[in-house]
PDB file of C-alpha atoms in Angstrom:
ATOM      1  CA  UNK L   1       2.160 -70.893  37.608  1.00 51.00           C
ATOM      2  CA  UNK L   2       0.170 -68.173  35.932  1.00 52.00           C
ATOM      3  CA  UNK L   3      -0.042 -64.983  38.226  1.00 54.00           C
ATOM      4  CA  UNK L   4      -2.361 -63.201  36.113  1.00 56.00           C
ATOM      5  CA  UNK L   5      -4.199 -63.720  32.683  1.00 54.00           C
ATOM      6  CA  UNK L   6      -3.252 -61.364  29.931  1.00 54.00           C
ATOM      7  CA  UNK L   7      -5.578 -58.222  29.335  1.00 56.00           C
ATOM      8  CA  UNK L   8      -6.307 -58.184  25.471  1.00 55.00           C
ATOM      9  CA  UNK L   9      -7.759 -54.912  25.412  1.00 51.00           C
ATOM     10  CA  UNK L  10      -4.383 -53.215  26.839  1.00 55.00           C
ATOM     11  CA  UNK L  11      -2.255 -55.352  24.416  1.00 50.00           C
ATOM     12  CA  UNK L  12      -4.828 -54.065  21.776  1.00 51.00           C
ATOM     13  CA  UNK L  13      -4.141 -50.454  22.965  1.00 46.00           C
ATOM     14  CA  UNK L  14      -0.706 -50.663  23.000  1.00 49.00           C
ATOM     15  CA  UNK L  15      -0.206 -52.083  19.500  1.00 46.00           C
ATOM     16  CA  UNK L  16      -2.105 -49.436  18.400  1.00 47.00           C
ATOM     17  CA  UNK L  17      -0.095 -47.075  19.928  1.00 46.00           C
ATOM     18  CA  UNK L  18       3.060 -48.070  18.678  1.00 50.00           C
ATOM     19  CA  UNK L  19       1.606 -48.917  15.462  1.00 56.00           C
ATOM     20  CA  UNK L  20       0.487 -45.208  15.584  1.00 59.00           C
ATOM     21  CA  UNK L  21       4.015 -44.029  16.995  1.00 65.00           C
ATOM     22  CA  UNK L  22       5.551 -45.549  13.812  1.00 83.00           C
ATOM     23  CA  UNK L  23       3.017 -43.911  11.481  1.00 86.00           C
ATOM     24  CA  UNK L  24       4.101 -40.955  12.879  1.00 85.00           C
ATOM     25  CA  UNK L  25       7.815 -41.677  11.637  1.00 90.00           C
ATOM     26  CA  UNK L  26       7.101 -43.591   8.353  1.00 93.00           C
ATOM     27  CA  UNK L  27       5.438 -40.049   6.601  1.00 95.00           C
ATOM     28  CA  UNK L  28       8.311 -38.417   7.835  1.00 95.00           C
ATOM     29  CA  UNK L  29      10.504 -40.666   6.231  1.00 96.00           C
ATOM     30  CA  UNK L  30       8.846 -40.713   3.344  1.00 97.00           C
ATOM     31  CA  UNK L  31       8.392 -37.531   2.738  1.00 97.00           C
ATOM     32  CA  UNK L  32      11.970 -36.831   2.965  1.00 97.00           C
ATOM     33  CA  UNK L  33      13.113 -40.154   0.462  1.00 97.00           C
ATOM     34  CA  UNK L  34      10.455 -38.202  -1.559  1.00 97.00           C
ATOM     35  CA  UNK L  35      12.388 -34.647  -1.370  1.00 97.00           C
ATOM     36  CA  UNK L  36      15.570 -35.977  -1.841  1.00 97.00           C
ATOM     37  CA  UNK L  37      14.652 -38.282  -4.963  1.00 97.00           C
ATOM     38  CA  UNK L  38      13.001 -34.660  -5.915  1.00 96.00           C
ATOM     39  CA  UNK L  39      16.591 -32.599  -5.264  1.00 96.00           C
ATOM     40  CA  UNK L  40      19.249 -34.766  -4.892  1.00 96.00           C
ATOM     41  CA  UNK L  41      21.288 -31.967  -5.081  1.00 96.00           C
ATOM     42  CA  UNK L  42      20.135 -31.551  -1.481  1.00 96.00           C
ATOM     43  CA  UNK L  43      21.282 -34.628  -0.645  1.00 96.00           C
ATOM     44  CA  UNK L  44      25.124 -33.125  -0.599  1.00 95.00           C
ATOM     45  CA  UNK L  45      24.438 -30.309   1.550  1.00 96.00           C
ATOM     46  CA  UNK L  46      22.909 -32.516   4.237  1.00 95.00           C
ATOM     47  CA  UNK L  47      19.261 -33.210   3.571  1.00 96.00           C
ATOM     48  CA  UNK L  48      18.984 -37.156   4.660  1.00 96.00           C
ATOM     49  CA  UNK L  49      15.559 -39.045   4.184  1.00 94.00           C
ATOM     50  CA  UNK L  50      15.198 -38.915   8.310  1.00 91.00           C
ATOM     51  CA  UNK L  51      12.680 -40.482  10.056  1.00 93.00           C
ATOM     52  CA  UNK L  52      12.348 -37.172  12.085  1.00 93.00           C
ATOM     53  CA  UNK L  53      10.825 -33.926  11.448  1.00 96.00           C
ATOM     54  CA  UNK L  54      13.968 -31.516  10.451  1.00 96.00           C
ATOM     55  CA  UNK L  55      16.444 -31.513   8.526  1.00 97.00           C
ATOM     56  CA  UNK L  56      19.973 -29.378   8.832  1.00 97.00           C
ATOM     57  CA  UNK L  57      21.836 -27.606   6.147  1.00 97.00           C
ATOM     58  CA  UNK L  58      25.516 -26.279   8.068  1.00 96.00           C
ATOM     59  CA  UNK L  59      26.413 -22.905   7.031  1.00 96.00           C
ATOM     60  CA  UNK L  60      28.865 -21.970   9.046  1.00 96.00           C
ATOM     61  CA  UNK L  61      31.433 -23.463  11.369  1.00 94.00           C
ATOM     62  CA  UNK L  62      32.266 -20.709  13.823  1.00 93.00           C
ATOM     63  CA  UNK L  63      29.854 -20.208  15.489  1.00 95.00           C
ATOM     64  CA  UNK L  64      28.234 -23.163  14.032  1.00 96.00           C
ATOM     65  CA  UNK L  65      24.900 -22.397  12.130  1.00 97.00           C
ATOM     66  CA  UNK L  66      22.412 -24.369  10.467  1.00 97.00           C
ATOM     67  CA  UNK L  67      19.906 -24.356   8.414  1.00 98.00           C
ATOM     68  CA  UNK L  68      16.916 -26.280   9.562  1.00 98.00           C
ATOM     69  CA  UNK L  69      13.568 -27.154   7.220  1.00 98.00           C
ATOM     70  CA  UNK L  70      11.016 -29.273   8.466  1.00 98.00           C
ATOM     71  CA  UNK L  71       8.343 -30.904   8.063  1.00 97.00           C
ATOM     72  CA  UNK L  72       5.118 -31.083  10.457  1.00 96.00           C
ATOM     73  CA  UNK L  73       1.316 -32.852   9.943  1.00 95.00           C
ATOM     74  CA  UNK L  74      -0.359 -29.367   9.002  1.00 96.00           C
ATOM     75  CA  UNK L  75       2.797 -27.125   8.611  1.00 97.00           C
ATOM     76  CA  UNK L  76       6.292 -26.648   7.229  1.00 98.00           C
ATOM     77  CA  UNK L  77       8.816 -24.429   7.854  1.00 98.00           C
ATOM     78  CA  UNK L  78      12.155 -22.977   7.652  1.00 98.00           C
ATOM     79  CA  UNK L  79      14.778 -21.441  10.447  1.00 98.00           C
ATOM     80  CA  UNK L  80      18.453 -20.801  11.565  1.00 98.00           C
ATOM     81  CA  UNK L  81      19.888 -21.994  14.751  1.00 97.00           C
ATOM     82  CA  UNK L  82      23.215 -22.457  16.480  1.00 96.00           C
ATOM     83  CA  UNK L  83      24.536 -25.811  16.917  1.00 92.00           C
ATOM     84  CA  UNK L  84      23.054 -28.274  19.260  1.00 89.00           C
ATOM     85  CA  UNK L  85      23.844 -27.589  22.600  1.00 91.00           C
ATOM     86  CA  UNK L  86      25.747 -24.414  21.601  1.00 93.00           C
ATOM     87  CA  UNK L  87      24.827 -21.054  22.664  1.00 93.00           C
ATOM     88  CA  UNK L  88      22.368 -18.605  20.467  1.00 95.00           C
ATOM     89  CA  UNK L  89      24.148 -15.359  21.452  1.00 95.00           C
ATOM     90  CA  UNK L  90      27.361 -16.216  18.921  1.00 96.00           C
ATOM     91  CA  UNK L  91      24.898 -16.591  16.201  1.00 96.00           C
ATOM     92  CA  UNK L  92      22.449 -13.776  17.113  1.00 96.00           C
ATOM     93  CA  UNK L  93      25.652 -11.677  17.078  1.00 96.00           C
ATOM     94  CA  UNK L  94      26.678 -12.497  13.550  1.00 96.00           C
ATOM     95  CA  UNK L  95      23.269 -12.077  12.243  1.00 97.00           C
ATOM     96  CA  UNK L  96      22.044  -8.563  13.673  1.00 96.00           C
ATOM     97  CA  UNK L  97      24.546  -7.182  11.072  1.00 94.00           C
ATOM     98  CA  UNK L  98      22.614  -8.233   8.597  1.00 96.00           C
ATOM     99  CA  UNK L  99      19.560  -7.670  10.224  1.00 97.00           C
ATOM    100  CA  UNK L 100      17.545  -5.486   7.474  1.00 97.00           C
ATOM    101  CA  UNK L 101      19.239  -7.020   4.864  1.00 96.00           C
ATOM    102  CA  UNK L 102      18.132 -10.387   6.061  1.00 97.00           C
ATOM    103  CA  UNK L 103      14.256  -9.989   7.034  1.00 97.00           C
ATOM    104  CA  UNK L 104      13.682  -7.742   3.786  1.00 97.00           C
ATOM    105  CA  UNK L 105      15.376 -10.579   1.393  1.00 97.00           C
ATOM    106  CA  UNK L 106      14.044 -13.444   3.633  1.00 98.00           C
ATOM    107  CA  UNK L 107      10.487 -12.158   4.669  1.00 97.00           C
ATOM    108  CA  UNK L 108      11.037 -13.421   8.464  1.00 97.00           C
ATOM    109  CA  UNK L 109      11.496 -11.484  11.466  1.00 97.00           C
ATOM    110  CA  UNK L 110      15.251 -11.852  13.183  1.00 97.00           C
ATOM    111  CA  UNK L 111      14.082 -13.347  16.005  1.00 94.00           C
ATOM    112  CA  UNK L 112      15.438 -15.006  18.007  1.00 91.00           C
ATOM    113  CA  UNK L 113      12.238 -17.067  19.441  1.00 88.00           C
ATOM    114  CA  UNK L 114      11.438 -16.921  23.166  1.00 82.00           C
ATOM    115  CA  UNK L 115      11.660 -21.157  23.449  1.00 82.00           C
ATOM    116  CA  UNK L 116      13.750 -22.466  21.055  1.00 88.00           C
ATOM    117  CA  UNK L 117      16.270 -19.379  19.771  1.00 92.00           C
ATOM    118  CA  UNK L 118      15.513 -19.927  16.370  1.00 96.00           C
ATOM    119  CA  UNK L 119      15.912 -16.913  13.929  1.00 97.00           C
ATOM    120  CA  UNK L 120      14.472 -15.735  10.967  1.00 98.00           C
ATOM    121  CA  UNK L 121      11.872 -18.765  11.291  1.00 97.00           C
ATOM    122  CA  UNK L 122       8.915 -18.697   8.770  1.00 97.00           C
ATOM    123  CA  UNK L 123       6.509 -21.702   7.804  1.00 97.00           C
ATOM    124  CA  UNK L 124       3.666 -22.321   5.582  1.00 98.00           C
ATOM    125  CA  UNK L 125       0.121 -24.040   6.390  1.00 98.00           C
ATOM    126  CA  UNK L 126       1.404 -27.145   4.059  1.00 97.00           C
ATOM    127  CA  UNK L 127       2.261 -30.502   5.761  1.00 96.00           C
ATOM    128  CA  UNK L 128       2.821 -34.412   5.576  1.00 95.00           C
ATOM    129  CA  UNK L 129      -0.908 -34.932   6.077  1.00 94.00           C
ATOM    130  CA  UNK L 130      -1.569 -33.334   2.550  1.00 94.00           C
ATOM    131  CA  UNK L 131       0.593 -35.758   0.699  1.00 94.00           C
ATOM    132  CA  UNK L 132      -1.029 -34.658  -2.531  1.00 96.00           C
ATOM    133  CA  UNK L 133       0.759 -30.890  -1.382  1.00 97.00           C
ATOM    134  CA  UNK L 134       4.080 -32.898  -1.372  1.00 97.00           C
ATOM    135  CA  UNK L 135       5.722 -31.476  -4.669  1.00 97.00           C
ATOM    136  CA  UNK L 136       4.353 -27.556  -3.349  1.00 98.00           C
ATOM    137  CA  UNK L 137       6.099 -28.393   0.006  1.00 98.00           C
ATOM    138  CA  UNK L 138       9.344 -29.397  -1.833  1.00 98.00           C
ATOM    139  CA  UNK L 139       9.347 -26.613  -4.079  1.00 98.00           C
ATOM    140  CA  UNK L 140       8.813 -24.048  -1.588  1.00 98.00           C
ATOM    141  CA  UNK L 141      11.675 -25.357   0.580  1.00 98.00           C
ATOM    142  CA  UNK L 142      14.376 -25.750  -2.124  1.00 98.00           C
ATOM    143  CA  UNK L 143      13.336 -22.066  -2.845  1.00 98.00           C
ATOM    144  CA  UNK L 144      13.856 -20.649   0.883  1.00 98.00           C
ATOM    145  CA  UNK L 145      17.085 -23.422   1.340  1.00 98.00           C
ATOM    146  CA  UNK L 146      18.413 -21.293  -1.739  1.00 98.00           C
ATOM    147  CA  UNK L 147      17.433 -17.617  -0.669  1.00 98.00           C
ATOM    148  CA  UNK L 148      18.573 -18.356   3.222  1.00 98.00           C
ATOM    149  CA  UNK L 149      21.900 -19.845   1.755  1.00 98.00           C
ATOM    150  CA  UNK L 150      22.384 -16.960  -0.578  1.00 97.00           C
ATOM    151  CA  UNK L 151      21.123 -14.555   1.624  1.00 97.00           C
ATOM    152  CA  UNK L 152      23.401 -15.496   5.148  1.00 97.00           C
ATOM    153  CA  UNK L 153      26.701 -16.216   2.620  1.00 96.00           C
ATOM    154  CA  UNK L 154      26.490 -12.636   1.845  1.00 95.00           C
ATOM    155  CA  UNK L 155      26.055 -11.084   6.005  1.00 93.00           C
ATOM    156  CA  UNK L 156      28.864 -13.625   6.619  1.00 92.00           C
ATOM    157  CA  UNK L 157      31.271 -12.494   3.467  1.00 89.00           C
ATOM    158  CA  UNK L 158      30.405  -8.627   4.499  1.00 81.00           C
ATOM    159  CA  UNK L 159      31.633  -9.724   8.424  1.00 65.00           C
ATOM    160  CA  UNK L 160      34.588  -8.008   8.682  1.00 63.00           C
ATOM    161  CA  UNK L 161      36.304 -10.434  11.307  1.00 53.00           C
ATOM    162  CA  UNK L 162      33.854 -12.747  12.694  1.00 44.00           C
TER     163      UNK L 162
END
């Protein structure tokens, strides 16, 4: 016994939704198989062709820090954070040494942010939706992955005992 007949227009909606929802991964993914075809040099430090918006780069173990570049529909950007679920103040710590050094080499304030603790976080007004931006997007990130790498090696080889 049928109960109830099935509503077309809400199975319309919700295929569209996750057909949508998908979309939303797919460019993602695609941009990143795209970056890392680019600089598959990348590839060894961590860059994956995710299906999600950022990508980490580890630069230190302890405290852990990463390197995060991502990707959004109308911008892209670049940032360090602890590790997941770790705390910020370990990192914050080992950065503020390097504080001038780092925003006048990196261009970004020290942060950290108010809702997410991320430091010296810049982005540009590039994203996925401009696919024909794709190669600037690239470019400018394996630029800032190589002046954030170069620039936190040398705060962390200056620590004195971490």
């Amino acid at each position: 016994e049928i109960v109830e007949k099935p509503n077309d227009w809400e199975r319309e909606v919700k295929q569209k939704a996750t057909s949508e929802g998908a979309a939303y991964y797919d460019v993602k993914e695609r941009f990143w198989e795209a970056f890392v075809a680019e600089h598959p040099e990348l590839a060894k430090l961590g860059i994956t062709a995710s299906r999600y918006p950022t990508n980490y780069i580890a630069l230190h173990d302890d405290p852990h820090i990463d390197l995060s570049v991502w990707i959004g529909k109308s911008k892209s950007g670049i940032y360090v954070r602890s590790g997941w679920g770790e705390p910020a103040e370990p990192v914050a710590k080992v950065l503020e040494r390097g504080r001038e050094a780092l925003e006048g080499s990196l261009g970004a304030p020290l942060g950290p942010t108010a809702q997410h603790n991320h430091f010296l976080s810049k982005s540009i007004p590039l994203g996925h939706s401009q696919e024909k931006e794709w190669p600037a997007i690239m470019a400018w990130m394996t630029e800032q992955i190589a002046q954030y790498r170069v620039a936190i090696q040398s705060i962390l080889d200056d620590a004195p005992d971490r």
